[in-house]
Short mmCIF file of C-alpha atoms and ligand atoms in Angstrom, two decimals:
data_model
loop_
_atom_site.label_atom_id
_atom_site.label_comp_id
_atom_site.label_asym_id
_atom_site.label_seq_id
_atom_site.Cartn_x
_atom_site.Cartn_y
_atom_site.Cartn_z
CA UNK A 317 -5.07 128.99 -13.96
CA UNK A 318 -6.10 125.62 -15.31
CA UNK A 319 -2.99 124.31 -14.51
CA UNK A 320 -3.12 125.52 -11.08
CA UNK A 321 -6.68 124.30 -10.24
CA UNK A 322 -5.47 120.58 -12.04
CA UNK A 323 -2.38 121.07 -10.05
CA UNK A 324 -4.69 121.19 -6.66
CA UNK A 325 -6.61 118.45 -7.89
CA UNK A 326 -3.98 116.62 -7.52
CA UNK A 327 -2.53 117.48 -4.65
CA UNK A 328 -5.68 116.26 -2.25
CA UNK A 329 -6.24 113.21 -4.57
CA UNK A 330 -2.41 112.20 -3.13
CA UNK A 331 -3.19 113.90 0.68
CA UNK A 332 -6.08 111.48 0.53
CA UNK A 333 -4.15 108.71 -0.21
CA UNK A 334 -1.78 109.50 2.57
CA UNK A 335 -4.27 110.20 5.10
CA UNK A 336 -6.39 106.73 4.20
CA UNK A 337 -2.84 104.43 4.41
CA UNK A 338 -1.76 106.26 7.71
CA UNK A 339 -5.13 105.36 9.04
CA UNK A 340 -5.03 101.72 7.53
CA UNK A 341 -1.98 101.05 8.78
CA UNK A 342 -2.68 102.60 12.01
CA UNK A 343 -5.68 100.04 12.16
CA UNK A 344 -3.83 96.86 11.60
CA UNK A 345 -1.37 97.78 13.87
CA UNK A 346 -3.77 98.62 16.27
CA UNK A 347 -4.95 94.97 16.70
CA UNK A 348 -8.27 95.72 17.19
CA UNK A 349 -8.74 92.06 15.75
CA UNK A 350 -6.72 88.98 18.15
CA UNK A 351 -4.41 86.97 15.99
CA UNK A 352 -6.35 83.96 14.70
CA UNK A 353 -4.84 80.34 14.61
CA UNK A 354 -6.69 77.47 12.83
CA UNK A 355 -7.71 74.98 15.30
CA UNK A 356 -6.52 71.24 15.22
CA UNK A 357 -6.85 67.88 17.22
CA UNK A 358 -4.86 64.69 16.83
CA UNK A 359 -6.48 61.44 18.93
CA UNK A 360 -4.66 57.69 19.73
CA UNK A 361 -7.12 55.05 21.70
CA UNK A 362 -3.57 52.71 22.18
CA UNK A 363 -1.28 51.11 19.63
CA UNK A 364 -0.47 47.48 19.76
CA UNK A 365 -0.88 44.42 17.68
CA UNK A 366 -4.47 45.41 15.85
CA UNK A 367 -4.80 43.47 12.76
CA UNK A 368 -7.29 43.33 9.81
CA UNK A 369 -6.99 39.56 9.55
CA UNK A 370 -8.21 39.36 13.79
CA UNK A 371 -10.71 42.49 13.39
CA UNK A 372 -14.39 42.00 12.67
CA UNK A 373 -16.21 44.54 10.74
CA UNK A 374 -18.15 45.42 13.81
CA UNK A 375 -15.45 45.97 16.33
CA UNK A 376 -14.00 47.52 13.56
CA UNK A 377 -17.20 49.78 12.85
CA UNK A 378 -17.39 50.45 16.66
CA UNK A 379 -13.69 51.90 17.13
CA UNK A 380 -13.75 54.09 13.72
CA UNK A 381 -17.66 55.75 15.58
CA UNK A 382 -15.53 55.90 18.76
CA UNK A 383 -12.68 58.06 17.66
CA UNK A 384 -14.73 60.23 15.33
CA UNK A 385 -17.49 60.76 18.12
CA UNK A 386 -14.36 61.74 20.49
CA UNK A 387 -12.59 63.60 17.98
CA UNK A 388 -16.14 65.74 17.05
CA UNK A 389 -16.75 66.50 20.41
CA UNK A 390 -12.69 68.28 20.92
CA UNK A 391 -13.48 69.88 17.35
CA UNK A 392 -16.55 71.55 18.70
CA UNK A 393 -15.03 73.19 21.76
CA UNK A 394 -12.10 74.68 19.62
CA UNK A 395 -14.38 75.56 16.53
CA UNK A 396 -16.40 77.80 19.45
CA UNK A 397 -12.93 79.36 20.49
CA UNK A 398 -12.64 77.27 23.71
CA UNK A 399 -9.24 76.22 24.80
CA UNK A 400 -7.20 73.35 23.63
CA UNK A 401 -7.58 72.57 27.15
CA UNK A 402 -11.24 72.13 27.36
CA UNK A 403 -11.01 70.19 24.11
CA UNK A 404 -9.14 67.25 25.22
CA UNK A 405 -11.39 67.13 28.46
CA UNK A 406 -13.98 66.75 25.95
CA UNK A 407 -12.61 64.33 24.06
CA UNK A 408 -10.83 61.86 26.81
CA UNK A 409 -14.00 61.55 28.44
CA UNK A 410 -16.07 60.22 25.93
CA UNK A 411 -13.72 57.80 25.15
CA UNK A 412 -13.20 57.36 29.53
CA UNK A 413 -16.75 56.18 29.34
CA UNK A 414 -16.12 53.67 25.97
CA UNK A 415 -15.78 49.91 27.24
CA UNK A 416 -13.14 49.83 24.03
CA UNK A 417 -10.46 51.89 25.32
CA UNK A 418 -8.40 50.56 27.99
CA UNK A 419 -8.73 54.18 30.27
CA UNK A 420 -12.29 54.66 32.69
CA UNK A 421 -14.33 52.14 32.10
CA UNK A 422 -12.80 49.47 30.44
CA UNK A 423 -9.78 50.13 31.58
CA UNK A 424 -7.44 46.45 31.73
CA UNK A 425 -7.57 44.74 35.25
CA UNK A 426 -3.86 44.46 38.02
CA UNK A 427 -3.09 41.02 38.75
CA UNK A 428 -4.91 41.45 41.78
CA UNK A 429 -8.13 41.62 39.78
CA UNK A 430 -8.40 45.83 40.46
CA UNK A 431 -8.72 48.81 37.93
CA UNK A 432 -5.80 51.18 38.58
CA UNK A 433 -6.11 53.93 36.31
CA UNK A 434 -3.55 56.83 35.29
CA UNK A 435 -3.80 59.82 33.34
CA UNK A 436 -2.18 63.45 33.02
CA UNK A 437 -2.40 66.78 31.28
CA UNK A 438 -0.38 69.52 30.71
CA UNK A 439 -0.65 73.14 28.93
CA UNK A 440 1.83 74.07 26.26
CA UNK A 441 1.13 77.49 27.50
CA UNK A 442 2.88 78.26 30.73
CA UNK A 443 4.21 74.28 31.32
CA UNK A 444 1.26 73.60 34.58
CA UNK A 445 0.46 70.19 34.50
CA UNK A 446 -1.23 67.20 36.80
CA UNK A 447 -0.41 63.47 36.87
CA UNK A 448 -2.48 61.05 39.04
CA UNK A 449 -1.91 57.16 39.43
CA UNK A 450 -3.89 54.83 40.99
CA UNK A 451 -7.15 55.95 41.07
CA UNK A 452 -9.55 53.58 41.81
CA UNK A 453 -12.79 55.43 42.03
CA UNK A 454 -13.20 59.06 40.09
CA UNK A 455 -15.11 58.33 36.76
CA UNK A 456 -12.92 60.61 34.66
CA UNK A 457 -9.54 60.34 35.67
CA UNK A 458 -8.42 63.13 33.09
CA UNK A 459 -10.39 65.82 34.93
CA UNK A 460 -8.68 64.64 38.18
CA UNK A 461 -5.54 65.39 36.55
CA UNK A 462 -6.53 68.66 35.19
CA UNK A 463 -7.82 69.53 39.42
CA UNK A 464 -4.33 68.61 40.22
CA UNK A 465 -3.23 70.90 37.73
CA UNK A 466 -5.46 73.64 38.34
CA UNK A 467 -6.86 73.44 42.33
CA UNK A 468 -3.73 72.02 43.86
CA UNK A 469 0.22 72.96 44.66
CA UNK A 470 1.54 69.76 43.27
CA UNK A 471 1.89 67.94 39.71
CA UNK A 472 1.30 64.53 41.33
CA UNK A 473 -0.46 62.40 43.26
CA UNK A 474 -0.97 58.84 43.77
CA UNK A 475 -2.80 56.26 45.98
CA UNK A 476 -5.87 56.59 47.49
CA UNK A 477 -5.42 60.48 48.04
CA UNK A 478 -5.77 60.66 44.49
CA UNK A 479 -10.08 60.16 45.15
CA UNK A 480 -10.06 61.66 48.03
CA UNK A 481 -8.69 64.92 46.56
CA UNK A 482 -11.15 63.90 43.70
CA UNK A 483 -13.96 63.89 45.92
CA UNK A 484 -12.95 67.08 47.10
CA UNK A 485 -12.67 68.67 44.39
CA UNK A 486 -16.44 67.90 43.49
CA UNK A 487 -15.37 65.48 40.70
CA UNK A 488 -17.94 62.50 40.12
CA UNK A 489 -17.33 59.28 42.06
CA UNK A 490 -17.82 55.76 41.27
CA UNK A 491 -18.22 52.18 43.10
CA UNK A 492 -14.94 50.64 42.02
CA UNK A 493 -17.54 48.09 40.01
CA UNK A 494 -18.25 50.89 37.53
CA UNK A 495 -14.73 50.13 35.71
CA UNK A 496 -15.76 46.40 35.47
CA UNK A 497 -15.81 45.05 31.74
CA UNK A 498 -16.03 41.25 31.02
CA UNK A 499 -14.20 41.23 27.99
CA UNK A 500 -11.15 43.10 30.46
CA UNK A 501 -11.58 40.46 32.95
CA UNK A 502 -11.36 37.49 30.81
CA UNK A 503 -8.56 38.37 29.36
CA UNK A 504 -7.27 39.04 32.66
CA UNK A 505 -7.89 35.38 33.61
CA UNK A 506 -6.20 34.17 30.10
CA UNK A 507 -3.43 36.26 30.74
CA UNK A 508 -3.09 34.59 34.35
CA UNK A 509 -4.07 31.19 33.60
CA UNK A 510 -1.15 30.96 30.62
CA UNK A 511 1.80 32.47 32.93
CA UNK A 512 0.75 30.30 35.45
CA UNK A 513 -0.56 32.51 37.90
CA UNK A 514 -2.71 32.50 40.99
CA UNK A 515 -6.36 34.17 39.21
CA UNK A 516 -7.78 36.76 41.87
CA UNK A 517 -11.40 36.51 42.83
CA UNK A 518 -14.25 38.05 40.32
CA UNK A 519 -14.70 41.71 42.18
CA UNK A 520 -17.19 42.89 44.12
CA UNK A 521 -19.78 44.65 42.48
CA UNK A 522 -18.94 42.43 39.30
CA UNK A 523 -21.83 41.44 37.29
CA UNK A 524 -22.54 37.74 37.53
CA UNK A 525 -20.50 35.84 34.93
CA UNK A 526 -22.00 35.31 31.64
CA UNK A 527 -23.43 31.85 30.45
CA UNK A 528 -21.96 31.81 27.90
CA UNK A 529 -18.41 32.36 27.12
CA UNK A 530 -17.40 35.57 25.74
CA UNK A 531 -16.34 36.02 21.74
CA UNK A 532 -12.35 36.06 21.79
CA UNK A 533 -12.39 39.61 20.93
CA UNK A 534 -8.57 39.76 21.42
CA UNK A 535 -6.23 37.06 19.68
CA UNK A 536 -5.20 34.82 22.99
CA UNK A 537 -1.68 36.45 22.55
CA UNK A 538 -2.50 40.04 20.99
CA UNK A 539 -0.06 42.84 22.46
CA UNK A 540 -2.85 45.48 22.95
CA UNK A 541 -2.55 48.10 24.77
CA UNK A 542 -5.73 51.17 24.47
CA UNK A 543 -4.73 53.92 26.13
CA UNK A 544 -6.31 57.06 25.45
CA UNK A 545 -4.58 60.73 23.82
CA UNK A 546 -5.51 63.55 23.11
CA UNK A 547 -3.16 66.97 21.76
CA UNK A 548 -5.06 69.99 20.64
CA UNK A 549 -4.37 73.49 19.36
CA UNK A 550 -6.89 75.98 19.88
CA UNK A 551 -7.63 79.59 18.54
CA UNK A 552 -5.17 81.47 20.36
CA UNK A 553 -2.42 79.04 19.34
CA UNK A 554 -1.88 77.36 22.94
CA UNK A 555 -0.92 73.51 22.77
CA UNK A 556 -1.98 70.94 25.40
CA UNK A 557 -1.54 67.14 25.69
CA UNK A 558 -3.30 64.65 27.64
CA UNK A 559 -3.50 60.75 28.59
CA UNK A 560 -5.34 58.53 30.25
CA UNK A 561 -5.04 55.08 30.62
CA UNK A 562 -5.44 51.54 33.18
CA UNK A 563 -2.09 51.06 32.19
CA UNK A 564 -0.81 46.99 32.00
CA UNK A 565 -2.97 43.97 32.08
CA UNK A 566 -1.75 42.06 35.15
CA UNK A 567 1.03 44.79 36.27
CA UNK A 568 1.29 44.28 40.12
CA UNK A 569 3.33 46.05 43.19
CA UNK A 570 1.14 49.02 42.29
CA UNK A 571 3.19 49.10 38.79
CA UNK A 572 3.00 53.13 37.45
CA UNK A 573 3.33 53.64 33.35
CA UNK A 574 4.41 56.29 31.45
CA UNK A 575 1.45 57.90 30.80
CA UNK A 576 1.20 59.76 34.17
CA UNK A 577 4.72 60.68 33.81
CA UNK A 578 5.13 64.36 32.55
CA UNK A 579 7.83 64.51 29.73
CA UNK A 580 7.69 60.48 29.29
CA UNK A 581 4.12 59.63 27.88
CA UNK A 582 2.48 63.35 27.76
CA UNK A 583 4.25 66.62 27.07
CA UNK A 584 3.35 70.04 25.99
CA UNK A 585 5.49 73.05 25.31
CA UNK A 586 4.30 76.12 23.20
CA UNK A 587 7.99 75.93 22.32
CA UNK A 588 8.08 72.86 20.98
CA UNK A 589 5.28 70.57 20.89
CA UNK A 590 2.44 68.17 22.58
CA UNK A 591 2.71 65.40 22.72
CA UNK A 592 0.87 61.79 23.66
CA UNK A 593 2.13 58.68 24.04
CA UNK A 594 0.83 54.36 24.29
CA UNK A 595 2.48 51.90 24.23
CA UNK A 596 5.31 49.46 26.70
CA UNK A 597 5.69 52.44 29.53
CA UNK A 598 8.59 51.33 30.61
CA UNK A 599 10.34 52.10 27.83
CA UNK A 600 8.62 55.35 27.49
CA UNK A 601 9.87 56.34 30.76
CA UNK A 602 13.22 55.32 30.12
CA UNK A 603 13.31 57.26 26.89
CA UNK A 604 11.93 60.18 27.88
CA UNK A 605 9.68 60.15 24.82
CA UNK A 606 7.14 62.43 24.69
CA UNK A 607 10.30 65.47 26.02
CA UNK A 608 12.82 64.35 23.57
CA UNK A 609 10.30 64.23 20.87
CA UNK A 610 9.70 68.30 21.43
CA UNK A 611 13.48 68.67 22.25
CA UNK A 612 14.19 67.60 18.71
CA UNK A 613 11.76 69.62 17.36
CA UNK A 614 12.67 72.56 19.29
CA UNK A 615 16.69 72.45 19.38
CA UNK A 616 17.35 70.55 15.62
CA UNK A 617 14.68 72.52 14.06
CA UNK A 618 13.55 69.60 12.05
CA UNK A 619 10.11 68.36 11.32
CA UNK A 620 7.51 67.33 13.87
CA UNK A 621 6.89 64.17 11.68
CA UNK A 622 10.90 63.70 11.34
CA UNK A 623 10.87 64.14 15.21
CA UNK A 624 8.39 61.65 15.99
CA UNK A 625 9.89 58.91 13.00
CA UNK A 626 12.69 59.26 14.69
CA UNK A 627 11.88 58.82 18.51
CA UNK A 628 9.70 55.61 17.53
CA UNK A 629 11.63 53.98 14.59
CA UNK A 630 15.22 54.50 16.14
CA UNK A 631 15.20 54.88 19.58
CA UNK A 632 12.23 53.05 20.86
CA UNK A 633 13.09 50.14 18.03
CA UNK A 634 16.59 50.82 19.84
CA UNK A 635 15.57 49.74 22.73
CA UNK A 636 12.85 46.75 21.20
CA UNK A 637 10.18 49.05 22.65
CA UNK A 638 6.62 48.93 21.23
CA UNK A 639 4.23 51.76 20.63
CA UNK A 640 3.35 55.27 19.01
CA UNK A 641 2.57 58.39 19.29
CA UNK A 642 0.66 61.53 18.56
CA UNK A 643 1.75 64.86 18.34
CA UNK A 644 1.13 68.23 17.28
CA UNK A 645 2.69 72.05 17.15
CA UNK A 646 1.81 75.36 17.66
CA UNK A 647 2.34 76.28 13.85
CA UNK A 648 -0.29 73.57 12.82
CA UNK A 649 2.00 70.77 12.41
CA UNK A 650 0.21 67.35 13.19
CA UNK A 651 1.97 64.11 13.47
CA UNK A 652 1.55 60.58 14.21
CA UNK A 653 4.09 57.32 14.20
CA UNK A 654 3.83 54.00 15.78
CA UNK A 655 5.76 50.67 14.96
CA UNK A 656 3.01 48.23 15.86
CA UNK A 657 0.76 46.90 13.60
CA UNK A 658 -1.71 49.06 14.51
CA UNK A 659 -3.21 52.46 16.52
CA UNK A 660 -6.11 53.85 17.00
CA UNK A 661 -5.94 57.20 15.80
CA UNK A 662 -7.98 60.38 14.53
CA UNK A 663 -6.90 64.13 13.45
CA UNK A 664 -8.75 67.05 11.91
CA UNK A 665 -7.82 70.72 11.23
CA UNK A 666 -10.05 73.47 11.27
CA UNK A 667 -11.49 73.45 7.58
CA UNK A 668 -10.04 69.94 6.61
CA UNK A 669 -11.73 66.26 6.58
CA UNK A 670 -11.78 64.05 9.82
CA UNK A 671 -9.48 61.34 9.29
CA UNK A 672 -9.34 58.10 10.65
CA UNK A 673 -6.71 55.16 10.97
CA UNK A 674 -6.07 51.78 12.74
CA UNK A 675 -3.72 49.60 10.69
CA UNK A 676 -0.48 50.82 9.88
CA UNK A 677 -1.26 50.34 6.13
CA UNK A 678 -3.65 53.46 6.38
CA UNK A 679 -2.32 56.96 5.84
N1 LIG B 1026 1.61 53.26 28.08
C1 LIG B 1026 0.67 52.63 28.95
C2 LIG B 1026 1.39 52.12 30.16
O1 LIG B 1026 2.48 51.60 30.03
C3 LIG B 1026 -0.04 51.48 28.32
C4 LIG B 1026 -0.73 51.83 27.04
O2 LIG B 1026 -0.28 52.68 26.29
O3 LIG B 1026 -1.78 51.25 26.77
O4 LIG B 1026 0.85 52.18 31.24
#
């Protein structure tokens, strides 16, 4: 009797068991819960020839408050679940707005004494993207790229219908003045002055020149460039890239860099990778970079990092091209390489330290 009863006992101890892991398992597999990816951002405000030895601590001080304002603001909208998207909106404009970087205001001036500014985005998601070139009069040329994306049939547009769709689109418009920097315009005038070209009257709009001459913030020869990146990876594990830039100081014939140019300086895949790129467009272009960086990763399954290494180091250094790039994956992979002396650059993952670089001596 006893050993019937201790028999029982255990019977509905082990039906209990069953019953509990059928429902457990049930429960997982019912997804109630959305798979969860950790969130990252990788930033580049331009690569070029940035060196301690030319840098003063305050410039210096001013760039590292730059990229960690920019890359806060993108960490916020993915810590709060919004998309990677919306983060690098967030982020480009802030840095748009920053006389430093050479995209919005402060973007570098066409030999004709005009801002011309680029940019594009694109969503690793379900490949939509939107390039614009030219603009000469929508504050944040990154949102205008994103309306393309998003409000119109097309992936490009150029020329003055870039601000008119702009202004259709209800996106904030500027006097062409607002771009105006005088750091951007002296240089302009060195630039001009050394190759022995005709220098373009002071714009319209153009504060009055100062009495004083300007600092020498850039070497008289630096190789700059200051174009603006962002790739993100948000919650739900999409990818997205974006750029925005002025392009070339003293490009002319209405000169277009890479940077507007999906698959040559931004690229995103959920297949692959995102990718943003600064540096001599017209090697960009020719190399495809920002494409064959993701092809690599996505057809000779090797490292993003290995990817990038070897897009910049061999092929661009192939071609005595000069830049970098910033990258990032779907499975949390972040990556940067350049083979200038210096980029701006700035990458956090969800839980981990911000962390910022310029020279090429940093990590
Ligand atoms: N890649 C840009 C262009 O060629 C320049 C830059 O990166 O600053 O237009």
């Amino acid at each position: 009797m006893r050993d019937l009863e201790a028999k029982g006992k255990v019977m509905r101890k082990f039906c209990c068991w069953l019953i509990g892991m059928i429902l457990g398992a049930g429960a997982a597999a019912g997804g109630a819960q959305q798979p969860s990816h950790h969130w990252a951002i990788v930033l580049h405000g331009g690569a070029g020839v940035i060196e301690r030895a030319t840098m003063d601590p305050k410039t210096e001080a001013a760039y590292r408050a730059s990229l960690a304002q920019a890359t806060e603001a993108g960490a916020k909208v993915l810590d709060q679940g919004g998309s990677s998207l919306d983060a690098i909106e967030a982020a480009i404009h802030i840095l748009e707005d920053d006389p430093l970087f050479n995209a919005g205001r402060g973007a570098v001036f066409t030999a004709e004494g005009k801002n011309e500014l680029d940019a594009a985005i694109m969503d690793g998601l379900n490949l939509k993207a939107g390039a614009v070139a030219g603009v000469t009069r929508t504050r944040h040329p990154i949102s205008l790229a994103r309306a393309v994306m998003e409000k119109s049939p097309h992936v490009m547009l150029m020329g003055p219908g870039t601000d008119a769709f702009a202004a259709q689109s209800g996106l904030e418009q500027v006097d062409p003045s607002f771009f105006f920097t005088e750091r951007r315009w002296q240089s302009l005038v060195r630039q001009l002055k050394k190759e022995g070209r005709p220098i373009p009257e002071r714009p319209a709009g153009a504060p009055a020149p100062p009495v004083a001459p300007l600092a020498e913030i850039e070497a008289p020869n630096a190789h700059k460039f200051g174009t603006v990146g962002v790739v993100a990876l948000d919650r739900k594990g999409n990818i997205a890239a974006g750029t925005s830039t002025g392009g070339t100081q003293g490009k002319r014939w209405g000169r277009v860099g890479d940077s507007p140019i999906i698959g040559a300086g931004t690229y995103a895949s959920n297949q692959s990778c995102a990718v943003s790129a600064t540096g001599a467009g017209e090697y960009f272009i020719r190399l495809t970079v920002a494409r064959e960086v993701c092809a690599l990763v996505q057809y000779k399954g090797i490292t993003l990092q290995q990817a990038a290494d070897q897009v910049i180091h061999k092929e661009l250094e192939g071609l005595h091209g000069d830049g970098g790039l910033i990258a990032i994956t779907p499975d949390g992979q972040l990556a940067w390489s350049f083979n200038t002396p210096g980029m701006y650059r700035a990458r956090q993952a969800e839980g981990g330290r911000l962390q910022i670089g310029i020279y090429n001596d940093e990590p």
